[in-house]
mmCIF file of C-alpha atoms in Angstrom:
data_model
loop_
_atom_site.group_PDB
_atom_site.id
_atom_site.type_symbol
_atom_site.label_atom_id
_atom_site.label_comp_id
_atom_site.label_asym_id
_atom_site.label_seq_id
_atom_site.Cartn_x
_atom_site.Cartn_y
_atom_site.Cartn_z
ATOM 1 C CA MET U 1 -44.140 11.090 -22.413
ATOM 2 C CA LYS U 2 -45.361 12.198 -18.924
ATOM 3 C CA ASN U 3 -43.122 9.564 -17.215
ATOM 4 C CA PHE U 4 -39.698 10.275 -19.477
ATOM 5 C CA ILE U 5 -39.576 13.598 -18.577
ATOM 6 C CA LEU U 6 -40.242 12.457 -14.732
ATOM 7 C CA ALA U 7 -37.462 10.510 -15.511
ATOM 8 C CA ILE U 8 -35.108 12.826 -17.434
ATOM 9 C CA LEU U 9 -35.787 14.852 -14.212
ATOM 10 C CA LEU U 10 -35.211 12.675 -11.488
ATOM 11 C CA LEU U 11 -31.425 11.957 -13.656
ATOM 12 C CA ALA U 12 -30.409 15.638 -13.551
ATOM 13 C CA ILE U 13 -31.832 15.695 -9.964
ATOM 14 C CA GLY U 14 -29.506 12.397 -9.021
ATOM 15 C CA THR U 15 -26.330 14.135 -11.473
ATOM 16 C CA VAL U 16 -26.664 17.762 -9.757
ATOM 17 C CA GLN U 17 -26.792 16.061 -6.391
ATOM 18 C CA ALA U 18 -23.930 13.261 -6.692
ATOM 19 C CA LYS U 19 -21.014 14.371 -4.906
ATOM 20 C CA THR U 20 -17.302 13.828 -5.718
ATOM 21 C CA PRO U 21 -14.792 12.222 -4.039
ATOM 22 C CA GLN U 22 -13.180 15.156 -2.380
ATOM 23 C CA GLU U 23 -16.460 16.361 -1.045
ATOM 24 C CA PHE U 24 -16.920 12.888 0.475
ATOM 25 C CA PHE U 25 -13.454 13.135 1.929
ATOM 26 C CA GLU U 26 -14.364 16.503 3.082
ATOM 27 C CA GLN U 27 -17.481 15.572 4.874
ATOM 28 C CA GLY U 28 -15.612 12.427 6.163
ATOM 29 C CA ASN U 29 -12.849 13.895 7.723
ATOM 30 C CA ILE U 30 -15.480 16.543 9.302
ATOM 31 C CA GLN U 31 -18.060 13.624 10.838
ATOM 32 C CA TYR U 32 -14.223 12.374 12.055
ATOM 33 C CA GLN U 33 -13.405 15.483 13.655
ATOM 34 C CA GLU U 34 -16.998 15.851 15.491
ATOM 35 C CA GLU U 35 -16.131 11.621 16.809
ATOM 36 C CA LYS U 36 -18.665 10.140 14.271
ATOM 37 C CA TYR U 37 -16.522 7.884 13.368
ATOM 38 C CA ASN U 38 -19.052 5.037 12.152
ATOM 39 C CA GLU U 39 -20.795 8.222 9.866
ATOM 40 C CA ALA U 40 -17.220 8.432 8.627
ATOM 41 C CA ILE U 41 -16.192 5.223 7.983
ATOM 42 C CA GLU U 42 -19.350 5.298 5.857
ATOM 43 C CA THR U 43 -18.082 8.050 3.994
ATOM 44 C CA TYR U 44 -14.393 7.372 3.357
ATOM 45 C CA LEU U 45 -15.520 3.540 1.723
ATOM 46 C CA LYS U 46 -17.395 6.097 -0.535
ATOM 47 C CA VAL U 47 -14.390 7.553 -1.875
ATOM 48 C CA ILE U 48 -12.291 4.168 -2.338
ATOM 49 C CA ASN U 49 -16.146 3.015 -4.164
ATOM 50 C CA GLN U 50 -15.565 5.622 -6.808
ATOM 51 C CA GLY U 51 -12.191 3.968 -7.858
ATOM 52 C CA TYR U 52 -10.057 7.132 -5.757
ATOM 53 C CA ASP U 53 -7.640 6.210 -3.801
ATOM 54 C CA SER U 54 -4.309 8.073 -1.920
ATOM 55 C CA VAL U 55 -2.878 8.212 1.110
ATOM 56 C CA GLU U 56 -4.623 10.183 3.208
ATOM 57 C CA VAL U 57 -7.942 8.806 2.292
ATOM 58 C CA TYR U 58 -6.427 5.072 3.665
ATOM 59 C CA PHE U 59 -4.725 6.793 6.529
ATOM 60 C CA ASN U 60 -8.306 8.457 7.926
ATOM 61 C CA LEU U 61 -9.823 5.733 7.049
ATOM 62 C CA ALA U 62 -7.905 3.772 8.933
ATOM 63 C CA ASN U 63 -8.091 5.749 12.192
ATOM 64 C CA ALA U 64 -11.801 5.375 12.050
ATOM 65 C CA TYR U 65 -11.558 2.059 12.059
ATOM 66 C CA TYR U 66 -9.024 2.241 15.220
ATOM 67 C CA LYS U 67 -11.446 4.249 17.395
ATOM 68 C CA THR U 68 -14.193 2.153 16.361
ATOM 69 C CA ASN U 69 -11.694 -1.251 17.828
ATOM 70 C CA PHE U 70 -12.351 -2.363 14.408
ATOM 71 C CA THR U 71 -8.596 -3.573 14.836
ATOM 72 C CA ALA U 72 -7.931 -5.982 11.217
ATOM 73 C CA GLU U 73 -9.713 -3.146 8.905
ATOM 74 C CA ALA U 74 -7.431 -0.434 10.677
ATOM 75 C CA ILE U 75 -4.221 -2.579 10.027
ATOM 76 C CA TYR U 76 -5.395 -3.609 6.728
ATOM 77 C CA PHE U 77 -6.088 0.448 5.418
ATOM 78 C CA TYR U 78 -2.806 1.750 6.569
ATOM 79 C CA GLU U 79 -0.741 -0.989 5.330
ATOM 80 C CA LYS U 80 -3.035 -0.047 1.976
ATOM 81 C CA ALA U 81 -1.609 3.705 2.648
ATOM 82 C CA LEU U 82 2.263 2.506 3.323
ATOM 83 C CA ALA U 83 1.766 0.574 -0.450
ATOM 84 C CA LEU U 84 1.053 4.242 -1.319
ATOM 85 C CA ASP U 85 3.961 6.033 0.004
ATOM 86 C CA PRO U 86 6.569 3.613 2.006
ATOM 87 C CA ALA U 87 8.237 6.890 3.544
ATOM 88 C CA LYS U 88 5.011 8.307 5.761
ATOM 89 C CA ILE U 89 5.569 8.210 9.321
ATOM 90 C CA ASP U 90 2.382 8.898 10.246
ATOM 91 C CA VAL U 91 1.291 6.181 8.952
ATOM 92 C CA LYS U 92 4.360 3.785 10.318
ATOM 93 C CA VAL U 93 3.823 5.115 13.975
ATOM 94 C CA ASN U 94 -0.066 4.510 14.023
ATOM 95 C CA LEU U 95 -0.040 1.514 12.302
ATOM 96 C CA GLU U 96 2.735 0.338 15.181
ATOM 97 C CA TYR U 97 0.088 0.996 17.950
ATOM 98 C CA ALA U 98 -2.381 -0.950 16.132
ATOM 99 C CA ASN U 99 -0.232 -4.038 15.907
ATOM 100 C CA ARG U 100 0.531 -3.502 20.097
ATOM 101 C CA SER U 101 -3.091 -4.646 20.217
ATOM 102 C CA ILE U 102 -3.257 -8.242 18.295
ATOM 103 C CA ILE U 103 -3.424 -11.254 20.160
ATOM 104 C CA ASP U 104 -0.905 -12.810 18.258
ATOM 105 C CA ASN U 105 3.342 -11.797 18.794
ATOM 106 C CA ILE U 106 4.870 -13.326 15.967
ATOM 107 C CA LYS U 107 8.832 -13.031 16.070
ATOM 108 C CA ALA U 108 10.295 -12.006 12.470
ATOM 109 C CA VAL U 109 13.156 -14.157 11.575
ATOM 110 C CA PRO U 110 16.687 -11.526 11.744
ATOM 111 C CA LYS U 111 17.010 -10.385 7.772
ATOM 112 C CA SER U 112 19.643 -10.728 5.874
ATOM 113 C CA THR U 113 21.709 -7.923 4.967
ATOM 114 C CA PHE U 114 20.193 -7.191 1.802
ATOM 115 C CA ASP U 115 16.596 -7.308 3.435
ATOM 116 C CA LYS U 116 17.852 -4.513 5.913
ATOM 117 C CA PHE U 117 19.445 -2.570 3.209
ATOM 118 C CA ASN U 118 15.894 -2.686 1.555
ATOM 119 C CA ASP U 119 13.790 -1.473 3.972
ATOM 120 C CA LEU U 120 15.969 1.422 5.233
ATOM 121 C CA PHE U 121 16.954 2.676 1.458
ATOM 122 C CA LEU U 122 14.885 1.384 -1.395
ATOM 123 C CA ALA U 123 11.927 0.139 0.051
ATOM 124 C CA VAL U 124 11.531 4.069 0.920
ATOM 125 C CA PHE U 125 10.148 5.007 -2.548
ATOM 126 C CA PRO U 126 7.449 2.939 -4.556
ATOM 127 C CA TYR U 127 9.097 1.172 -7.898
ATOM 128 C CA ASP U 128 6.900 3.738 -9.795
ATOM 129 C CA THR U 129 8.346 6.326 -8.182
ATOM 130 C CA TRP U 130 11.818 5.406 -8.617
ATOM 131 C CA ALA U 131 10.957 4.792 -12.331
ATOM 132 C CA ILE U 132 10.106 8.337 -12.297
ATOM 133 C CA LEU U 133 13.559 9.127 -11.083
ATOM 134 C CA ALA U 134 15.334 6.953 -13.375
ATOM 135 C CA VAL U 135 13.752 8.513 -16.373
ATOM 136 C CA SER U 136 14.605 11.852 -15.105
ATOM 137 C CA CYS U 137 17.796 11.303 -14.940
ATOM 138 C CA SER U 138 18.091 9.841 -18.464
ATOM 139 C CA LEU U 139 16.295 13.142 -19.612
ATOM 140 C CA ILE U 140 18.813 14.876 -17.835
ATOM 141 C CA ALA U 141 22.173 12.825 -19.181
ATOM 142 C CA GLY U 142 20.829 12.893 -22.772
ATOM 143 C CA LEU U 143 20.600 16.958 -22.207
ATOM 144 C CA ILE U 144 24.048 16.882 -21.051
ATOM 145 C CA TRP U 145 25.678 14.601 -23.893
ATOM 146 C CA MET U 146 24.047 16.646 -26.119
ATOM 147 C CA LEU U 147 26.125 20.037 -24.580
ATOM 148 C CA PHE U 148 28.982 17.530 -23.984
ATOM 149 C CA PHE U 149 28.958 17.030 -27.917
ATOM 150 C CA PHE U 150 28.570 20.412 -29.149
ATOM 151 C CA SER U 151 30.936 21.777 -26.486
ATOM 152 C CA THR U 152 34.403 23.185 -27.717
ATOM 153 C CA GLN U 153 36.435 24.022 -24.641
ATOM 154 C CA PRO U 154 38.250 21.379 -22.886
ATOM 155 C CA SER U 155 37.526 22.479 -19.595
ATOM 156 C CA VAL U 156 33.705 22.492 -20.485
ATOM 157 C CA LYS U 157 33.919 19.217 -22.102
ATOM 158 C CA LYS U 158 35.481 17.370 -19.528
ATOM 159 C CA LEU U 159 33.134 18.974 -16.981
ATOM 160 C CA HIS U 160 29.816 17.926 -19.156
ATOM 161 C CA PHE U 161 31.610 14.554 -19.642
ATOM 162 C CA THR U 162 31.759 13.964 -16.243
ATOM 163 C CA LEU U 163 28.324 14.975 -15.484
ATOM 164 C CA ALA U 164 26.801 12.904 -18.023
ATOM 165 C CA THR U 165 28.886 10.234 -17.233
ATOM 166 C CA ILE U 166 27.298 9.934 -13.117
ATOM 167 C CA THR U 167 23.923 11.129 -14.584
ATOM 168 C CA SER U 168 23.787 8.193 -16.875
ATOM 169 C CA LEU U 169 25.368 5.921 -14.162
ATOM 170 C CA SER U 170 22.839 7.214 -11.999
ATOM 171 C CA CYS U 171 19.876 6.061 -14.411
ATOM 172 C CA LEU U 172 20.684 2.816 -14.811
ATOM 173 C CA ILE U 173 20.962 1.912 -10.850
ATOM 174 C CA GLY U 174 17.241 3.371 -11.353
ATOM 175 C CA LEU U 175 16.209 1.125 -14.190
ATOM 176 C CA VAL U 176 17.941 -1.368 -11.651
ATOM 177 C CA ILE U 177 16.100 -1.086 -8.369
ATOM 178 C CA THR U 178 12.828 -0.198 -10.442
ATOM 179 C CA ALA U 179 13.022 -3.544 -12.145
ATOM 180 C CA GLN U 180 14.154 -5.017 -8.574
ATOM 181 C CA GLN U 181 11.194 -3.078 -6.316
ATOM 182 C CA TYR U 182 8.480 -4.367 -9.183
ATOM 183 C CA LYS U 183 9.732 -7.602 -8.802
ATOM 184 C CA ARG U 184 9.886 -7.750 -5.361
ATOM 185 C CA LYS U 185 5.907 -6.162 -5.313
ATOM 186 C CA GLN U 186 4.588 -8.930 -7.840
ATOM 187 C CA ASN U 187 6.129 -11.883 -6.550
ATOM 188 C CA THR U 188 4.987 -11.103 -2.684
ATOM 189 C CA THR U 189 1.492 -10.830 -1.652
ATOM 190 C CA TYR U 190 0.310 -9.865 1.730
ATOM 191 C CA ALA U 191 -2.986 -10.381 3.761
ATOM 192 C CA ILE U 192 -4.047 -9.280 7.020
ATOM 193 C CA VAL U 193 -6.638 -12.218 8.987
ATOM 194 C CA PHE U 194 -9.745 -10.782 10.049
ATOM 195 C CA ALA U 195 -11.265 -13.683 11.826
ATOM 196 C CA ASN U 196 -11.395 -13.965 14.964
ATOM 197 C CA GLN U 197 -9.574 -16.748 15.735
ATOM 198 C CA VAL U 198 -8.479 -19.546 13.160
ATOM 199 C CA GLU U 199 -6.584 -22.594 12.630
ATOM 200 C CA VAL U 200 -4.050 -23.009 10.188
ATOM 201 C CA LYS U 201 -3.437 -26.000 8.743
ATOM 202 C CA ASN U 202 -0.908 -28.224 7.688
ATOM 203 C CA ALA U 203 -2.474 -28.944 4.539
ATOM 204 C CA PRO U 204 -5.605 -27.574 2.094
ATOM 205 C CA ARG U 205 -8.535 -29.347 3.704
ATOM 206 C CA GLU U 206 -10.653 -28.900 6.482
ATOM 207 C CA SER U 207 -9.906 -32.460 7.875
ATOM 208 C CA ALA U 208 -6.063 -31.465 7.947
ATOM 209 C CA THR U 209 -3.869 -31.083 11.041
ATOM 210 C CA GLU U 210 -4.440 -27.514 13.197
ATOM 211 C CA ASN U 211 -0.217 -25.996 13.411
ATOM 212 C CA PHE U 212 -0.970 -23.100 14.755
ATOM 213 C CA VAL U 213 -4.006 -20.868 15.990
ATOM 214 C CA LEU U 214 -4.436 -16.987 14.752
ATOM 215 C CA HIS U 215 -6.346 -13.710 15.378
ATOM 216 C CA GLU U 216 -7.520 -10.781 13.413
ATOM 217 C CA GLY U 217 -4.870 -8.055 12.682
ATOM 218 C CA THR U 218 -2.017 -10.451 11.778
ATOM 219 C CA LYS U 219 -0.216 -10.164 8.867
ATOM 220 C CA VAL U 220 0.748 -13.004 6.853
ATOM 221 C CA SER U 221 2.234 -13.264 3.499
ATOM 222 C CA VAL U 222 0.628 -15.711 0.682
ATOM 223 C CA ILE U 223 2.762 -18.148 -1.307
ATOM 224 C CA ASP U 224 0.308 -20.339 -2.983
ATOM 225 C CA VAL U 225 -3.825 -20.835 -3.701
ATOM 226 C CA ILE U 226 -5.233 -24.175 -4.179
ATOM 227 C CA GLY U 227 -9.241 -23.326 -4.532
ATOM 228 C CA ASP U 228 -10.540 -21.804 -1.648
ATOM 229 C CA TRP U 229 -7.033 -22.356 0.606
ATOM 230 C CA GLU U 230 -4.035 -19.712 0.776
ATOM 231 C CA LYS U 231 -0.714 -21.142 2.005
ATOM 232 C CA ILE U 232 0.586 -18.324 3.930
ATOM 233 C CA LYS U 233 3.868 -17.581 5.524
ATOM 234 C CA LEU U 234 4.611 -16.062 8.841
ATOM 235 C CA THR U 235 7.389 -13.503 9.628
ATOM 236 C CA ASP U 236 9.111 -16.530 12.072
ATOM 237 C CA GLY U 237 8.937 -18.811 9.411
ATOM 238 C CA GLN U 238 6.114 -20.928 9.925
ATOM 239 C CA VAL U 239 3.987 -22.056 7.084
ATOM 240 C CA GLY U 240 0.548 -23.653 6.701
ATOM 241 C CA TRP U 241 -2.689 -23.325 5.093
ATOM 242 C CA ILE U 242 -5.658 -21.448 5.703
ATOM 243 C CA SER U 243 -9.065 -20.408 4.437
ATOM 244 C CA SER U 244 -9.691 -17.863 2.072
ATOM 245 C CA GLN U 245 -12.558 -16.211 3.829
ATOM 246 C CA ALA U 246 -10.430 -15.656 6.880
ATOM 247 C CA ILE U 247 -8.028 -13.070 5.327
ATOM 248 C CA LYS U 248 -8.186 -10.298 3.424
ATOM 249 C CA LYS U 249 -5.364 -9.686 0.812
ATOM 250 C CA LEU U 250 -3.813 -6.184 0.451
#
């Protein structure tokens, strides 16, 4: 009986003392401001381990890793932050600084006109934001169409028809963009190289010939998987196989 009561008390104390993700986040911020970067990293990771993610958590964690010269980790979490908010300027700037410190200097193949348009406009918002915009337009369009059908004055009816048509087209465009961005996200898997140096092979086996070498922090796209090997592609078009243990997928 005493053991049972003791167990209940310990459980109650643990419940009271358990911190929320917000409390861990605030604690991590204080540790970061005090330049206790390693402690801040551990605290921010507790936030993520509780199933909570946000641009701010990933961004601050990446900054802490960058301050402690963990380049691959910093780039990884900057990329995670950008995935949630592609328009976040602070994240883009810090990611650019972090990328300058990596060894591999890979020149990207010139992008097509559509890819440039996608990066400048369509990819500014994640697909779920485009979905919200499309649904909002559909609700507004439905309301305006109702006003159109119940209007009696020709001038007002004409105005409602014009507005309803515009919002309906906007809804359709939003749905197309949502589908396109969702498909692009589902079909594209990126990863960051975490190994200090790793050989990229021409086949998924250790005895295969080396194509080239990559170093930590380099971003690659994963296009195929066989066992413990990942087929990757660089922005300059080079392709090869790399051990799954050498990279961490975003």
